[in-house]
């Protein structure tokens, strides 16, 4: 272990010193270089490990207090880049890749808003926007190629439209979507908003943003925030022509409410940067030739967006409202080995079976006589099967299997479609997990040693909501 490569967020106090803790270390990003040896398959993390890594970063590391958030951002940004690198090398697709990219996009968009007031040496918005754009386009490509039911597609299709307001490429992409996706209410509002921005109808843009669908998902407002300064500047340019008169006085208070300024002083300062004359403290004089393009305007937080963000736990916001960290790990079958960090599963996986590199992108991963459902083959809910799973009469036994194993999604190779009873019987004979005695013994050991990092984290959404209070 090279201490100079261990991040401060990966260290714990021991004997009066801060030393690296292997249980909480996360693989860092390594740039490709000439003469570098080929990456070993044992160094590549499979899909389930990448999922739990992202959930650990966004569900726990992002909530660390007592540190500047730009340091937390730099750490998570680097580790997410390494996750995307492993995913690309192994050509992981399906629902695993979709879930990874959705969480990554949420983090980038939230970070772009939270750090918008930081100086350039502490946060580079251009690099953050570039990675957001890359992940969004890759995610939309996966949506097109995956035939499964994607419950978050309308959210991220809308994020793409709002993130690229007024761009013809985004508008053209809307017409290429399936009809049922375009007819979704959120998609219609997002398209109308994007078209209004393209046509210069900025009053209509701000009107659409007051929709309840946007207030319920503040990340949509965070995605719009990067375009707010441009909207304010273009609006003042239009008003300087439309209200050009030496005798006309336009109230600052009305303009501040119209263009989302938090205070009258902020509105007046912005107008002065654009060359407009502010008379006193309550009126503005618009003249046709007085407007000038400002060199650079620092973005600021909006109190309305801040209040919406504070109403949700950061863990829920980044990982999705309907998906807690522990539930996601259950779906990936990662709770069979309790650990104190996100890589205990990875170590056991390497000992039992090395990674297979490019072959990891196959639909099924076989382990002895058990076939785990991966990525796009995950069962959605009780008694339902994903459209990608072509298995005879699976819907008849899905509920029974789900109830017996407490929500773990897997199907045995010995499955027979003769009847549901025989399938459940074969399921019980599968050699997975541990016996009840071993499970109880392990539970006692974990209880005596303290809760694992998964159990220590948010077990319910109520606990997640109270984490930041």
mmCIF file of N, CA and C in Angstrom, residues 112-113 116-117 129 161-167 193 197 201-210 218-237 255-263 266-267 270-271 274 291 293-294 296-306:
data_model
loop_
_atom_site.group_PDB
_atom_site.id
_atom_site.type_symbol
_atom_site.label_atom_id
_atom_site.label_comp_id
_atom_site.label_asym_id
_atom_site.label_seq_id
_atom_site.Cartn_x
_atom_site.Cartn_y
_atom_site.Cartn_z
ATOM 1 N N UNK A 112 -22.937 20.062 -9.822
ATOM 2 C CA UNK A 112 -22.838 21.272 -10.633
ATOM 3 C C UNK A 112 -23.582 22.436 -10.012
ATOM 4 N N UNK A 113 -24.708 22.157 -9.349
ATOM 5 C CA UNK A 113 -25.454 23.233 -8.698
ATOM 6 C C UNK A 113 -24.828 23.595 -7.347
ATOM 7 N N UNK A 116 -21.542 25.641 -7.696
ATOM 8 C CA UNK A 116 -21.511 26.670 -8.743
ATOM 9 C C UNK A 116 -20.859 27.970 -8.268
ATOM 10 N N UNK A 117 -20.832 28.232 -6.968
ATOM 11 C CA UNK A 117 -20.251 29.469 -6.442
ATOM 12 C C UNK A 117 -18.775 29.323 -6.085
ATOM 13 N N UNK A 129 -19.656 19.446 -16.538
ATOM 14 C CA UNK A 129 -20.685 19.402 -17.581
ATOM 15 C C UNK A 129 -20.311 18.426 -18.693
ATOM 16 N N UNK A 161 -33.165 16.905 -21.952
ATOM 17 C CA UNK A 161 -33.751 18.064 -22.623
ATOM 18 C C UNK A 161 -33.464 19.354 -21.867
ATOM 19 N N UNK A 162 -33.622 19.323 -20.552
ATOM 20 C CA UNK A 162 -33.438 20.538 -19.753
ATOM 21 C C UNK A 162 -31.965 20.907 -19.647
ATOM 22 N N UNK A 163 -31.110 19.909 -19.569
ATOM 23 C CA UNK A 163 -29.674 20.176 -19.495
ATOM 24 C C UNK A 163 -29.175 20.816 -20.792
ATOM 25 N N UNK A 164 -29.830 20.492 -21.905
ATOM 26 C CA UNK A 164 -29.437 21.029 -23.212
ATOM 27 C C UNK A 164 -30.541 21.930 -23.763
ATOM 28 N N UNK A 165 -30.959 22.910 -22.992
ATOM 29 C CA UNK A 165 -32.044 23.799 -23.392
ATOM 30 C C UNK A 165 -31.717 24.524 -24.697
ATOM 31 N N UNK A 166 -32.675 24.477 -25.624
ATOM 32 C CA UNK A 166 -32.518 25.207 -26.863
ATOM 33 C C UNK A 166 -31.635 24.549 -27.897
ATOM 34 N N UNK A 167 -31.069 23.378 -27.594
ATOM 35 C CA UNK A 167 -30.200 22.688 -28.537
ATOM 36 C C UNK A 167 -31.046 21.881 -29.521
ATOM 37 N N UNK A 193 -40.825 23.298 -22.599
ATOM 38 C CA UNK A 193 -39.860 24.202 -21.982
ATOM 39 C C UNK A 193 -38.651 24.412 -22.888
ATOM 40 N N UNK A 197 -37.547 27.898 -24.860
ATOM 41 C CA UNK A 197 -36.212 28.490 -24.739
ATOM 42 C C UNK A 197 -35.594 28.691 -26.120
ATOM 43 N N UNK A 201 -38.931 32.501 -25.842
ATOM 44 C CA UNK A 201 -40.076 32.827 -24.999
ATOM 45 C C UNK A 201 -39.718 32.476 -23.554
ATOM 46 N N UNK A 202 -38.923 33.322 -22.936
ATOM 47 C CA UNK A 202 -38.364 32.998 -21.627
ATOM 48 C C UNK A 202 -39.408 33.089 -20.511
ATOM 49 N N UNK A 203 -40.419 33.907 -20.695
ATOM 50 C CA UNK A 203 -41.500 33.959 -19.704
ATOM 51 C C UNK A 203 -42.215 32.608 -19.640
ATOM 52 N N UNK A 204 -42.406 31.977 -20.778
ATOM 53 C CA UNK A 204 -43.039 30.651 -20.812
ATOM 54 C C UNK A 204 -42.141 29.597 -20.176
ATOM 55 N N UNK A 205 -40.823 29.738 -20.345
ATOM 56 C CA UNK A 205 -39.880 28.794 -19.732
ATOM 57 C C UNK A 205 -40.024 28.807 -18.214
ATOM 58 N N UNK A 206 -40.005 29.996 -17.628
ATOM 59 C CA UNK A 206 -40.120 30.105 -16.174
ATOM 60 C C UNK A 206 -41.491 29.670 -15.674
ATOM 61 N N UNK A 207 -42.505 29.819 -16.506
ATOM 62 C CA UNK A 207 -43.849 29.381 -16.128
ATOM 63 C C UNK A 207 -43.903 27.861 -16.036
ATOM 64 N N UNK A 208 -43.277 27.157 -16.992
ATOM 65 C CA UNK A 208 -43.279 25.695 -16.968
ATOM 66 C C UNK A 208 -42.497 25.154 -15.770
ATOM 67 N N UNK A 209 -41.497 25.875 -15.319
ATOM 68 C CA UNK A 209 -40.672 25.405 -14.205
ATOM 69 C C UNK A 209 -41.426 25.403 -12.878
ATOM 70 N N UNK A 210 -42.561 26.080 -12.827
ATOM 71 C CA UNK A 210 -43.364 26.097 -11.610
ATOM 72 C C UNK A 210 -44.277 24.883 -11.498
ATOM 73 N N UNK A 218 -36.183 18.024 -7.587
ATOM 74 C CA UNK A 218 -35.343 19.226 -7.655
ATOM 75 C C UNK A 218 -34.120 19.081 -8.555
ATOM 76 N N UNK A 219 -33.730 17.847 -8.909
ATOM 77 C CA UNK A 219 -32.598 17.684 -9.818
ATOM 78 C C UNK A 219 -32.899 18.276 -11.193
ATOM 79 N N UNK A 220 -34.160 18.280 -11.590
ATOM 80 C CA UNK A 220 -34.534 18.926 -12.851
ATOM 81 C C UNK A 220 -34.254 20.427 -12.784
ATOM 82 N N UNK A 221 -34.516 21.031 -11.641
ATOM 83 C CA UNK A 221 -34.216 22.453 -11.469
ATOM 84 C C UNK A 221 -32.720 22.698 -11.404
ATOM 85 N N UNK A 222 -31.973 21.743 -10.822
ATOM 86 C CA UNK A 222 -30.509 21.874 -10.805
ATOM 87 C C UNK A 222 -29.950 21.818 -12.222
ATOM 88 N N UNK A 223 -30.532 20.957 -13.061
ATOM 89 C CA UNK A 223 -30.092 20.878 -14.453
ATOM 90 C C UNK A 223 -30.415 22.164 -15.204
ATOM 91 N N UNK A 224 -31.551 22.781 -14.878
ATOM 92 C CA UNK A 224 -31.918 24.047 -15.530
ATOM 93 C C UNK A 224 -31.042 25.202 -15.043
ATOM 94 N N UNK A 225 -30.555 25.129 -13.837
ATOM 95 C CA UNK A 225 -29.843 26.263 -13.232
ATOM 96 C C UNK A 225 -28.636 26.690 -14.046
ATOM 97 N N UNK A 226 -27.986 25.764 -14.722
ATOM 98 C CA UNK A 226 -26.808 26.130 -15.525
ATOM 99 C C UNK A 226 -27.180 27.070 -16.679
ATOM 100 N N UNK A 227 -28.448 27.089 -17.071
ATOM 101 C CA UNK A 227 -28.908 27.959 -18.149
ATOM 102 C C UNK A 227 -29.623 29.212 -17.640
ATOM 103 N N UNK A 228 -29.746 29.351 -16.320
ATOM 104 C CA UNK A 228 -30.506 30.469 -15.769
ATOM 105 C C UNK A 228 -29.834 31.802 -16.056
ATOM 106 N N UNK A 229 -28.523 31.882 -15.912
ATOM 107 C CA UNK A 229 -27.822 33.139 -16.176
ATOM 108 C C UNK A 229 -27.994 33.572 -17.620
ATOM 109 N N UNK A 230 -27.932 32.631 -18.554
ATOM 110 C CA UNK A 230 -28.147 32.955 -19.972
ATOM 111 C C UNK A 230 -29.569 33.446 -20.204
ATOM 112 N N UNK A 231 -30.530 32.825 -19.537
ATOM 113 C CA UNK A 231 -31.926 33.261 -19.676
ATOM 114 C C UNK A 231 -32.095 34.681 -19.149
ATOM 115 N N UNK A 232 -31.517 34.984 -17.996
ATOM 116 C CA UNK A 232 -31.638 36.321 -17.428
ATOM 117 C C UNK A 232 -31.002 37.372 -18.330
ATOM 118 N N UNK A 233 -29.850 37.049 -18.872
ATOM 119 C CA UNK A 233 -29.152 38.003 -19.748
ATOM 120 C C UNK A 233 -29.941 38.252 -21.032
ATOM 121 N N UNK A 234 -30.441 37.177 -21.661
ATOM 122 C CA UNK A 234 -31.200 37.343 -22.902
ATOM 123 C C UNK A 234 -32.514 38.086 -22.662
ATOM 124 N N UNK A 235 -33.129 37.850 -21.507
ATOM 125 C CA UNK A 235 -34.367 38.549 -21.190
ATOM 126 C C UNK A 235 -34.138 40.046 -21.043
ATOM 127 N N UNK A 236 -33.070 40.427 -20.364
ATOM 128 C CA UNK A 236 -32.756 41.854 -20.221
ATOM 129 C C UNK A 236 -32.427 42.485 -21.573
ATOM 130 N N UNK A 237 -31.814 41.723 -22.456
ATOM 131 C CA UNK A 237 -31.499 42.258 -23.788
ATOM 132 C C UNK A 237 -32.773 42.540 -24.572
ATOM 133 N N UNK A 255 -39.077 42.794 -11.590
ATOM 134 C CA UNK A 255 -38.061 42.132 -12.400
ATOM 135 C C UNK A 255 -37.368 41.024 -11.618
ATOM 136 N N UNK A 256 -37.120 41.257 -10.333
ATOM 137 C CA UNK A 256 -36.474 40.236 -9.501
ATOM 138 C C UNK A 256 -37.356 39.005 -9.349
ATOM 139 N N UNK A 257 -38.660 39.222 -9.179
ATOM 140 C CA UNK A 257 -39.574 38.085 -9.075
ATOM 141 C C UNK A 257 -39.703 37.352 -10.407
ATOM 142 N N UNK A 258 -39.664 38.087 -11.503
ATOM 143 C CA UNK A 258 -39.817 37.488 -12.828
ATOM 144 C C UNK A 258 -38.629 36.614 -13.197
ATOM 145 N N UNK A 259 -37.417 37.062 -12.864
ATOM 146 C CA UNK A 259 -36.195 36.380 -13.302
ATOM 147 C C UNK A 259 -35.503 35.595 -12.182
ATOM 148 N N UNK A 260 -36.202 35.297 -11.113
ATOM 149 C CA UNK A 260 -35.704 34.415 -10.061
ATOM 150 C C UNK A 260 -34.495 34.988 -9.311
ATOM 151 N N UNK A 261 -34.473 36.278 -9.070
ATOM 152 C CA UNK A 261 -33.433 36.844 -8.216
ATOM 153 C C UNK A 261 -33.908 36.773 -6.774
ATOM 154 N N UNK A 262 -32.992 36.442 -5.874
ATOM 155 C CA UNK A 262 -33.354 36.287 -4.471
ATOM 156 C C UNK A 262 -33.518 37.612 -3.746
ATOM 157 N N UNK A 263 -32.899 38.654 -4.248
ATOM 158 C CA UNK A 263 -32.964 39.954 -3.570
ATOM 159 C C UNK A 263 -32.956 41.068 -4.607
ATOM 160 N N UNK A 266 -29.335 41.931 -5.653
ATOM 161 C CA UNK A 266 -28.758 41.015 -6.644
ATOM 162 C C UNK A 266 -29.277 41.329 -8.035
ATOM 163 N N UNK A 267 -30.561 41.679 -8.123
ATOM 164 C CA UNK A 267 -31.133 42.038 -9.423
ATOM 165 C C UNK A 267 -30.519 43.329 -9.952
ATOM 166 N N UNK A 270 -26.952 42.770 -11.183
ATOM 167 C CA UNK A 270 -26.923 42.058 -12.466
ATOM 168 C C UNK A 270 -27.242 43.026 -13.607
ATOM 169 N N UNK A 271 -28.202 43.917 -13.397
ATOM 170 C CA UNK A 271 -28.551 44.890 -14.432
ATOM 171 C C UNK A 271 -27.392 45.844 -14.715
ATOM 172 N N UNK A 274 -24.893 44.405 -16.933
ATOM 173 C CA UNK A 274 -25.350 44.379 -18.333
ATOM 174 C C UNK A 274 -25.449 45.786 -18.930
ATOM 175 N N UNK A 291 -27.566 48.404 -23.395
ATOM 176 C CA UNK A 291 -27.267 47.015 -23.020
ATOM 177 C C UNK A 291 -25.938 46.578 -23.634
ATOM 178 N N UNK A 293 -23.061 43.069 -23.453
ATOM 179 C CA UNK A 293 -22.842 41.696 -23.008
ATOM 180 C C UNK A 293 -21.834 41.675 -21.864
ATOM 181 N N UNK A 294 -22.207 41.143 -20.712
ATOM 182 C CA UNK A 294 -21.242 41.072 -19.599
ATOM 183 C C UNK A 294 -20.143 40.069 -19.890
ATOM 184 N N UNK A 296 -18.263 38.125 -17.689
ATOM 185 C CA UNK A 296 -18.469 36.880 -16.941
ATOM 186 C C UNK A 296 -19.306 37.189 -15.710
ATOM 187 N N UNK A 297 -20.328 36.368 -15.524
ATOM 188 C CA UNK A 297 -21.217 36.538 -14.377
ATOM 189 C C UNK A 297 -21.151 35.281 -13.525
ATOM 190 N N UNK A 298 -20.851 35.454 -12.266
ATOM 191 C CA UNK A 298 -20.762 34.329 -11.348
ATOM 192 C C UNK A 298 -22.155 33.791 -11.019
ATOM 193 N N UNK A 299 -22.343 32.496 -11.182
ATOM 194 C CA UNK A 299 -23.621 31.895 -10.839
ATOM 195 C C UNK A 299 -23.794 31.856 -9.324
ATOM 196 N N UNK A 300 -25.034 31.937 -8.895
ATOM 197 C CA UNK A 300 -25.341 31.923 -7.467
ATOM 198 C C UNK A 300 -26.460 30.928 -7.216
ATOM 199 N N UNK A 301 -26.568 30.510 -5.968
ATOM 200 C CA UNK A 301 -27.640 29.612 -5.576
ATOM 201 C C UNK A 301 -28.977 30.349 -5.560
ATOM 202 N N UNK A 302 -30.039 29.591 -5.774
ATOM 203 C CA UNK A 302 -31.400 30.118 -5.720
ATOM 204 C C UNK A 302 -32.062 29.554 -4.474
ATOM 205 N N UNK A 303 -32.630 30.435 -3.663
ATOM 206 C CA UNK A 303 -33.207 29.996 -2.389
ATOM 207 C C UNK A 303 -34.336 28.991 -2.592
ATOM 208 N N UNK A 304 -35.120 29.152 -3.659
ATOM 209 C CA UNK A 304 -36.197 28.206 -3.914
ATOM 210 C C UNK A 304 -35.691 26.803 -4.183
ATOM 211 N N UNK A 305 -34.617 26.682 -4.963
ATOM 212 C CA UNK A 305 -34.032 25.367 -5.236
ATOM 213 C C UNK A 305 -33.388 24.807 -3.980
ATOM 214 N N UNK A 306 -32.725 25.665 -3.205
ATOM 215 C CA UNK A 306 -32.091 25.203 -1.970
ATOM 216 C C UNK A 306 -33.121 24.617 -1.006
#
